[in-house]
Coordinates of N, CA and C and ligand atoms in Angstrom, one line a residue:
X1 N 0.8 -1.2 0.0 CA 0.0 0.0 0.0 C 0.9 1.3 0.0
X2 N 0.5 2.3 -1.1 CA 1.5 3.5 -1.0 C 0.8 4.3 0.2
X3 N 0.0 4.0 0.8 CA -0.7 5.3 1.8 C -0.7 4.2 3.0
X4 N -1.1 5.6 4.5 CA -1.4 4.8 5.0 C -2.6 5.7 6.0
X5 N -3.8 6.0 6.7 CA -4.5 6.8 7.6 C -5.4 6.5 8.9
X6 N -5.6 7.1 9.2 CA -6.7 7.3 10.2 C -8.0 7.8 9.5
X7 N -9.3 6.8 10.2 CA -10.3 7.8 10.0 C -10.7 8.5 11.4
X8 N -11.7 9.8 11.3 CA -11.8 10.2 12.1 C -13.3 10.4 11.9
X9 N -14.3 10.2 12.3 CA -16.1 9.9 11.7 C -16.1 9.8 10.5
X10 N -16.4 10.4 9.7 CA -16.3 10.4 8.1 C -15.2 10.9 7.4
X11 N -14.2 11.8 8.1 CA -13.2 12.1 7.4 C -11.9 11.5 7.9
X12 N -10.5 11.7 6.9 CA -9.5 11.2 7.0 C -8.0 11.8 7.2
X13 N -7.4 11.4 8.0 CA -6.0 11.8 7.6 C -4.9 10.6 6.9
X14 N -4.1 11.0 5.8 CA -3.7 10.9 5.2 C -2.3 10.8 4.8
X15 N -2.0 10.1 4.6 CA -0.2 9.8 4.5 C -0.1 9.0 3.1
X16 N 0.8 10.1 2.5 CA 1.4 9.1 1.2 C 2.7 8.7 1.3
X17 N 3.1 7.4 1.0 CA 4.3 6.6 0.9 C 5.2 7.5 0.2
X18 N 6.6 8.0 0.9 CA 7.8 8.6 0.1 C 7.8 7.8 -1.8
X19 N 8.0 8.6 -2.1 CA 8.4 8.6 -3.5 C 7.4 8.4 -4.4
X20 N 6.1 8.2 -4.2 CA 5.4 7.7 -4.6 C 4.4 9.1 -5.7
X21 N 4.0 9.0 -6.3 CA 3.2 10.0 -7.5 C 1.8 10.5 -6.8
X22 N 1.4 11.4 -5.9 CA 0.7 12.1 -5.7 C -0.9 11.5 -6.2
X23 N -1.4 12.2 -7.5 CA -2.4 12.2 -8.2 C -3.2 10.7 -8.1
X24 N -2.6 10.0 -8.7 CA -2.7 8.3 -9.0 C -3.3 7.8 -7.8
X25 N -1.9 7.8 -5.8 CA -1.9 7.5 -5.0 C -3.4 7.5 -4.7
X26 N -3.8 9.1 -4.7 CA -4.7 9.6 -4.1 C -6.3 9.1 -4.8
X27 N -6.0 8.6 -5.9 CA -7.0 8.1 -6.8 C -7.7 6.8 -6.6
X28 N -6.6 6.0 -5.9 CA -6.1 4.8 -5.7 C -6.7 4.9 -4.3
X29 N -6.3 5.8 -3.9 CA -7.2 5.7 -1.8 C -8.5 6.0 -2.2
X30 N -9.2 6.9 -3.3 CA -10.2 7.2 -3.1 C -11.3 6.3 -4.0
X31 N -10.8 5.2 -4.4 CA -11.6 4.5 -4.9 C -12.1 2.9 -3.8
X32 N -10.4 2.7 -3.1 CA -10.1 1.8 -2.6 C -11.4 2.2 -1.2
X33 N -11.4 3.4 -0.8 CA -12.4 3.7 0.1 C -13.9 4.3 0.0
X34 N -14.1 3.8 -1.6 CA -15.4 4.0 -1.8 C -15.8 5.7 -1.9
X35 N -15.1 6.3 -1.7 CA -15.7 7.9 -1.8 C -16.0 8.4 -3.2
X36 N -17.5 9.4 -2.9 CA -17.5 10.1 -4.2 C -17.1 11.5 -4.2
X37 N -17.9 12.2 -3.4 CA -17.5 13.6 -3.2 C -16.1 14.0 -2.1
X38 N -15.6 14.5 -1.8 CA -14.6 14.9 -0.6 C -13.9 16.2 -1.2
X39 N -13.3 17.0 0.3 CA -12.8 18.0 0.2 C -10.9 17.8 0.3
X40 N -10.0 18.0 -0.1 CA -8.9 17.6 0.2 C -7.9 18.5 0.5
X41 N -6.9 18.5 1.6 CA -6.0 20.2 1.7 C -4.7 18.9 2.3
X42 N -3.7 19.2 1.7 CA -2.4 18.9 2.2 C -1.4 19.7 2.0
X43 N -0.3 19.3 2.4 CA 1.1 20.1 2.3 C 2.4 18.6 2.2
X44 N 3.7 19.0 2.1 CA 4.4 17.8 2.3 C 5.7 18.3 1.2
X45 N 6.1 17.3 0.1 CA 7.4 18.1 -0.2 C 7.4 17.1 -1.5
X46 N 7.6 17.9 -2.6 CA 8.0 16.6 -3.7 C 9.4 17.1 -4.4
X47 N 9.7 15.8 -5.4 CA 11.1 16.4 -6.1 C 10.8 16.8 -7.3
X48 N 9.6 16.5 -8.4 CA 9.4 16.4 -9.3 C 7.7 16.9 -9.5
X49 N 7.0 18.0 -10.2 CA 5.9 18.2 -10.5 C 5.7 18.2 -12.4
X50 N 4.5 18.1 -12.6 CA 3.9 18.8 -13.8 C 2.8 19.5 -13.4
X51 N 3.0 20.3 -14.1 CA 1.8 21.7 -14.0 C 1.2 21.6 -14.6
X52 N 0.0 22.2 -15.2 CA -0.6 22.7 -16.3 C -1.2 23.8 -16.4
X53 N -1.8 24.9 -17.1 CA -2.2 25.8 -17.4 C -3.1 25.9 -18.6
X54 N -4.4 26.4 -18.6 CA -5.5 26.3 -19.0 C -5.4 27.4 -20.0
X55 N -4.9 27.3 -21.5 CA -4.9 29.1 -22.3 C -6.4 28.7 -22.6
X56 N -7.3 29.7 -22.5 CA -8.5 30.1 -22.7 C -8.8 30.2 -23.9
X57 N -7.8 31.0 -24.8 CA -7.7 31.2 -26.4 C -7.8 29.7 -27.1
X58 N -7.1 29.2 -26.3 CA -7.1 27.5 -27.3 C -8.0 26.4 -26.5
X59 N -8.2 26.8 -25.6 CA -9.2 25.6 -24.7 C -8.0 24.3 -24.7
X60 N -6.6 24.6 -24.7 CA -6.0 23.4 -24.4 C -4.6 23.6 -22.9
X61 N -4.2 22.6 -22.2 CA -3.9 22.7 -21.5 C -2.1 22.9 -21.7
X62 N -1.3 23.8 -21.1 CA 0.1 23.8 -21.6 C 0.3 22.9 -20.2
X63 N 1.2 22.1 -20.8 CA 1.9 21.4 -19.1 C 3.8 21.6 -19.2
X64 N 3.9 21.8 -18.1 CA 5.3 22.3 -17.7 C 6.0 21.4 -16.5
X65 N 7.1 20.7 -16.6 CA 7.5 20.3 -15.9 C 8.6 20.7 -14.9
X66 N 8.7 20.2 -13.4 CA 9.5 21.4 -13.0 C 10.0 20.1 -12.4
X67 N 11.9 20.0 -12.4 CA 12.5 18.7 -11.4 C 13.1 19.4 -10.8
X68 N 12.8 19.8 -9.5 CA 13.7 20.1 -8.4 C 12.8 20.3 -6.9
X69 N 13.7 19.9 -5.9 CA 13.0 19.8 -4.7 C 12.3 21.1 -4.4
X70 N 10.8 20.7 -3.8 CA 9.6 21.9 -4.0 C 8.8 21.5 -3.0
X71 N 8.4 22.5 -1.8 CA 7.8 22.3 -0.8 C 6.2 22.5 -1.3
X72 N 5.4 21.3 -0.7 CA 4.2 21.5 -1.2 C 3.7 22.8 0.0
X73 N 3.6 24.2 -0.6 CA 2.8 24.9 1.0 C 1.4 24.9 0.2
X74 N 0.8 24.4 -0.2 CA -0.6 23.5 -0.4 C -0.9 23.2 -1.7
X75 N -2.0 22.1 -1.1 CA -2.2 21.5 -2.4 C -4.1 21.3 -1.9
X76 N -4.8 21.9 -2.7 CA -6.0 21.7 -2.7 C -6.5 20.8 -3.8
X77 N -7.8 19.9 -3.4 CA -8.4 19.1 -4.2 C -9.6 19.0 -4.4
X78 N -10.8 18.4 -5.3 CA -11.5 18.3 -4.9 C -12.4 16.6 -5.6
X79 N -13.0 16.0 -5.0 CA -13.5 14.6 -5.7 C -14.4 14.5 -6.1
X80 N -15.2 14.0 -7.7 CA -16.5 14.0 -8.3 C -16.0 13.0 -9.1
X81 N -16.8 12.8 -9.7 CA -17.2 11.5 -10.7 C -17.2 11.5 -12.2
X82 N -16.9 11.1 -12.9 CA -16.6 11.6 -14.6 C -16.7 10.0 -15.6
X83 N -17.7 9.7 -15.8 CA -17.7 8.5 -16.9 C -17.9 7.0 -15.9
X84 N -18.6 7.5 -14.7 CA -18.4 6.2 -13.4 C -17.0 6.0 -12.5
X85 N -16.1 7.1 -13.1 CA -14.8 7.1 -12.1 C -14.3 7.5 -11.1
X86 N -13.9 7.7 -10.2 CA -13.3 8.8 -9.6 C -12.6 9.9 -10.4
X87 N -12.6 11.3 -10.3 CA -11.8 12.0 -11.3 C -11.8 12.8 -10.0
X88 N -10.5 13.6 -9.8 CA -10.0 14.3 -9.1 C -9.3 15.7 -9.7
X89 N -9.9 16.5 -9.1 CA -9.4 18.3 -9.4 C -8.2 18.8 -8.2
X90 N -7.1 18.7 -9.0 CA -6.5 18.8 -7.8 C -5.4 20.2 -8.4
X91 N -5.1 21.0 -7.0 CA -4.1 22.4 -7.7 C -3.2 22.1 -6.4
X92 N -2.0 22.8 -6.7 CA -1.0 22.6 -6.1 C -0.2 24.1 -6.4
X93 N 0.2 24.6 -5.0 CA 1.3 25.6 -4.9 C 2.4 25.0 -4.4
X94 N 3.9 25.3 -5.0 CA 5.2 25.2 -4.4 C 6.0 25.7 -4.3
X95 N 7.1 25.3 -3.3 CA 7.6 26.8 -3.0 C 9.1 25.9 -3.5
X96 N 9.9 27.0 -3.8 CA 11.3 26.8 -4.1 C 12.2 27.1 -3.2
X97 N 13.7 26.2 -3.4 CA 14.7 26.6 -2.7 C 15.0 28.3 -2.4
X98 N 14.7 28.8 -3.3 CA 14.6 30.8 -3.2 C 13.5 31.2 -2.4
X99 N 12.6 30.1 -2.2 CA 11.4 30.7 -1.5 C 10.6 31.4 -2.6
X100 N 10.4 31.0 -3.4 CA 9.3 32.0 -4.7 C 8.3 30.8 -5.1
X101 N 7.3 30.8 -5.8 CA 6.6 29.7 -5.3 C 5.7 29.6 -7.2
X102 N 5.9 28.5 -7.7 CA 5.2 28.0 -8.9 C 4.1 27.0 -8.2
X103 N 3.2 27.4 -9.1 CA 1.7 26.6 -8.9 C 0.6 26.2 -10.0
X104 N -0.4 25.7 -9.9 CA -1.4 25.4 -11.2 C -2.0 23.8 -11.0
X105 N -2.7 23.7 -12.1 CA -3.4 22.5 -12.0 C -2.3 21.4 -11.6
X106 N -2.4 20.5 -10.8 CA -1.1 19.6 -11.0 C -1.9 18.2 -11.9
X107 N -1.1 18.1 -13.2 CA -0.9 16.9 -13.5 C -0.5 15.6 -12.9
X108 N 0.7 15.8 -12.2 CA 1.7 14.5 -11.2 C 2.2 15.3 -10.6
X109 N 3.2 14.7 -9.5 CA 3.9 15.3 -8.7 C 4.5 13.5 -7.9
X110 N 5.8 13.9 -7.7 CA 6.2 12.7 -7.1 C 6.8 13.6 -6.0
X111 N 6.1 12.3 -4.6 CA 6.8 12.8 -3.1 C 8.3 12.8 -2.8
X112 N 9.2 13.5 -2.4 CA 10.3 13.3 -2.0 C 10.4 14.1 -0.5
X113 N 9.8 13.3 0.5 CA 9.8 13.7 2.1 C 8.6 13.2 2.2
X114 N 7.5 13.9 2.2 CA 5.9 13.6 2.8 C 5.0 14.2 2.1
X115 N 3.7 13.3 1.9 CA 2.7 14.2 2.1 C 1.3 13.9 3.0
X116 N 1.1 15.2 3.3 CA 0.1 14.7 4.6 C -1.4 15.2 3.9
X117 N -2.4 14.7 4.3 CA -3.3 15.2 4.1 C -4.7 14.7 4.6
X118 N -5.4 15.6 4.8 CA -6.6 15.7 5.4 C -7.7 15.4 4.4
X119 N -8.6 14.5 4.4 CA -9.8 14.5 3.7 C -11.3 14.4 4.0
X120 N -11.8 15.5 3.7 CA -13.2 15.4 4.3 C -14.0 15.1 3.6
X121 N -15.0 14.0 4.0 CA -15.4 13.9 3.1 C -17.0 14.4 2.7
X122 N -17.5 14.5 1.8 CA -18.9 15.5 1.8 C -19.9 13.7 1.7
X123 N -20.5 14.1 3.0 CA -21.4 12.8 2.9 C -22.6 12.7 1.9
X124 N -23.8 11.9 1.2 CA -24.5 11.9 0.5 C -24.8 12.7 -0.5
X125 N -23.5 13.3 -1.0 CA -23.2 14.0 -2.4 C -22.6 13.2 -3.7
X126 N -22.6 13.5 -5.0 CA -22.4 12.3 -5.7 C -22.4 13.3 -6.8
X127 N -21.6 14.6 -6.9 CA -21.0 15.2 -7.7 C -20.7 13.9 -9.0
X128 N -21.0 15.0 -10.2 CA -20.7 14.5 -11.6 C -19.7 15.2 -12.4
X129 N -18.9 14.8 -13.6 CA -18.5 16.2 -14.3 C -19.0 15.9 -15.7
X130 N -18.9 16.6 -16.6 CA -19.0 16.5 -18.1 C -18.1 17.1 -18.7
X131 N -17.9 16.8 -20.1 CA -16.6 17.7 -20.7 C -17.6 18.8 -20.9
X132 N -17.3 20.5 -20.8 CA -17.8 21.5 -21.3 C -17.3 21.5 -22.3
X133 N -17.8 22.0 -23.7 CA -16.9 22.5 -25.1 C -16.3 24.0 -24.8
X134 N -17.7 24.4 -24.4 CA -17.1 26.0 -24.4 C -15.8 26.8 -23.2
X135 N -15.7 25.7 -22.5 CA -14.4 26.1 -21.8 C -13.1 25.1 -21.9
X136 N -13.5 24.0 -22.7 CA -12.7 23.2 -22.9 C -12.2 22.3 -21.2
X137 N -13.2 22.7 -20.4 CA -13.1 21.8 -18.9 C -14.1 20.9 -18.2
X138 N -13.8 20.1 -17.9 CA -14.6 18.9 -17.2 C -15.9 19.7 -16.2
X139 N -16.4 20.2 -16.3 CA -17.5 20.8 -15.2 C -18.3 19.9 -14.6
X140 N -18.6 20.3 -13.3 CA -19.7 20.0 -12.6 C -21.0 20.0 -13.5
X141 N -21.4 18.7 -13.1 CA -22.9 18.7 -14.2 C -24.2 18.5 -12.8
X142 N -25.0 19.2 -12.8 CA -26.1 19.2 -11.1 C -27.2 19.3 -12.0
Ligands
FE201 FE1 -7.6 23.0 -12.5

């Protein structure tokens, strides 16, 4: 198992296995524990991100990779459902050895130290997404 947690009534704390790829891990807990909706906030430290960024003009995503040790000072998420899956919206800010800080949608990210994280989960919710055309993003479909 790359994770390991506590629950605490319905929600969780959260530990990801050193080295292990962030996105996937967390996809991987959130199916393994049955959730559909949840709120997610961690911090922790990786060696390796992809970013992405959303140009509006093209509706397509630029993704940028960044290899060098990068403190997660947070990573927000959130959990809905897309084609019967889990699909997960997750952003991430990091901070650099200079202390200056790159951020954006995260594609991956691999742990190098920890990551901790908290998940709450939103009970008897059952968020959906759909692809939008006109923004070129997965939206919430209610
Ligand atoms: Fe995003």
């Amino acid at each position: 198992m790359n994770y390991s947690f506590c629950k605490t009534g319905d929600d969780y704390i959260l530990s990801l296995a050193n080295h292990c790829e962030i996105v996937s891990t967390l996809i991987q807990f959130c199916e393994q524990e049955g959730l559909e909706a949840a709120e997610i906030t961690g911090l922790g430290a990786v060696s390796e991100a992809t970013l992405r960024f959303l140009d509006p003009a093209t509706k397509a995503y630029v993704d940028k990779k960044f290899e060098e040790q990068m403190e997660i000072t947070n990573l927000t998420a959130n959990l809905s459902r897309k084609d019967g899956k889990p699909y997960l919206h997750v952003h991430l800010s990091l901070g650099r050895r200079d202390y200056t800080l790159v951020g954006g949608h995260a594609l991956c990210a691999t742990i190098n130290g920890a990551c901790e994280l908290f998940v709450r989960v939103i009970k008897g919710a059952h968020p959906q997404r759909e692809f939008d055309p006109e923004t070129g993003l997965n939206l919430y479909k209610f």
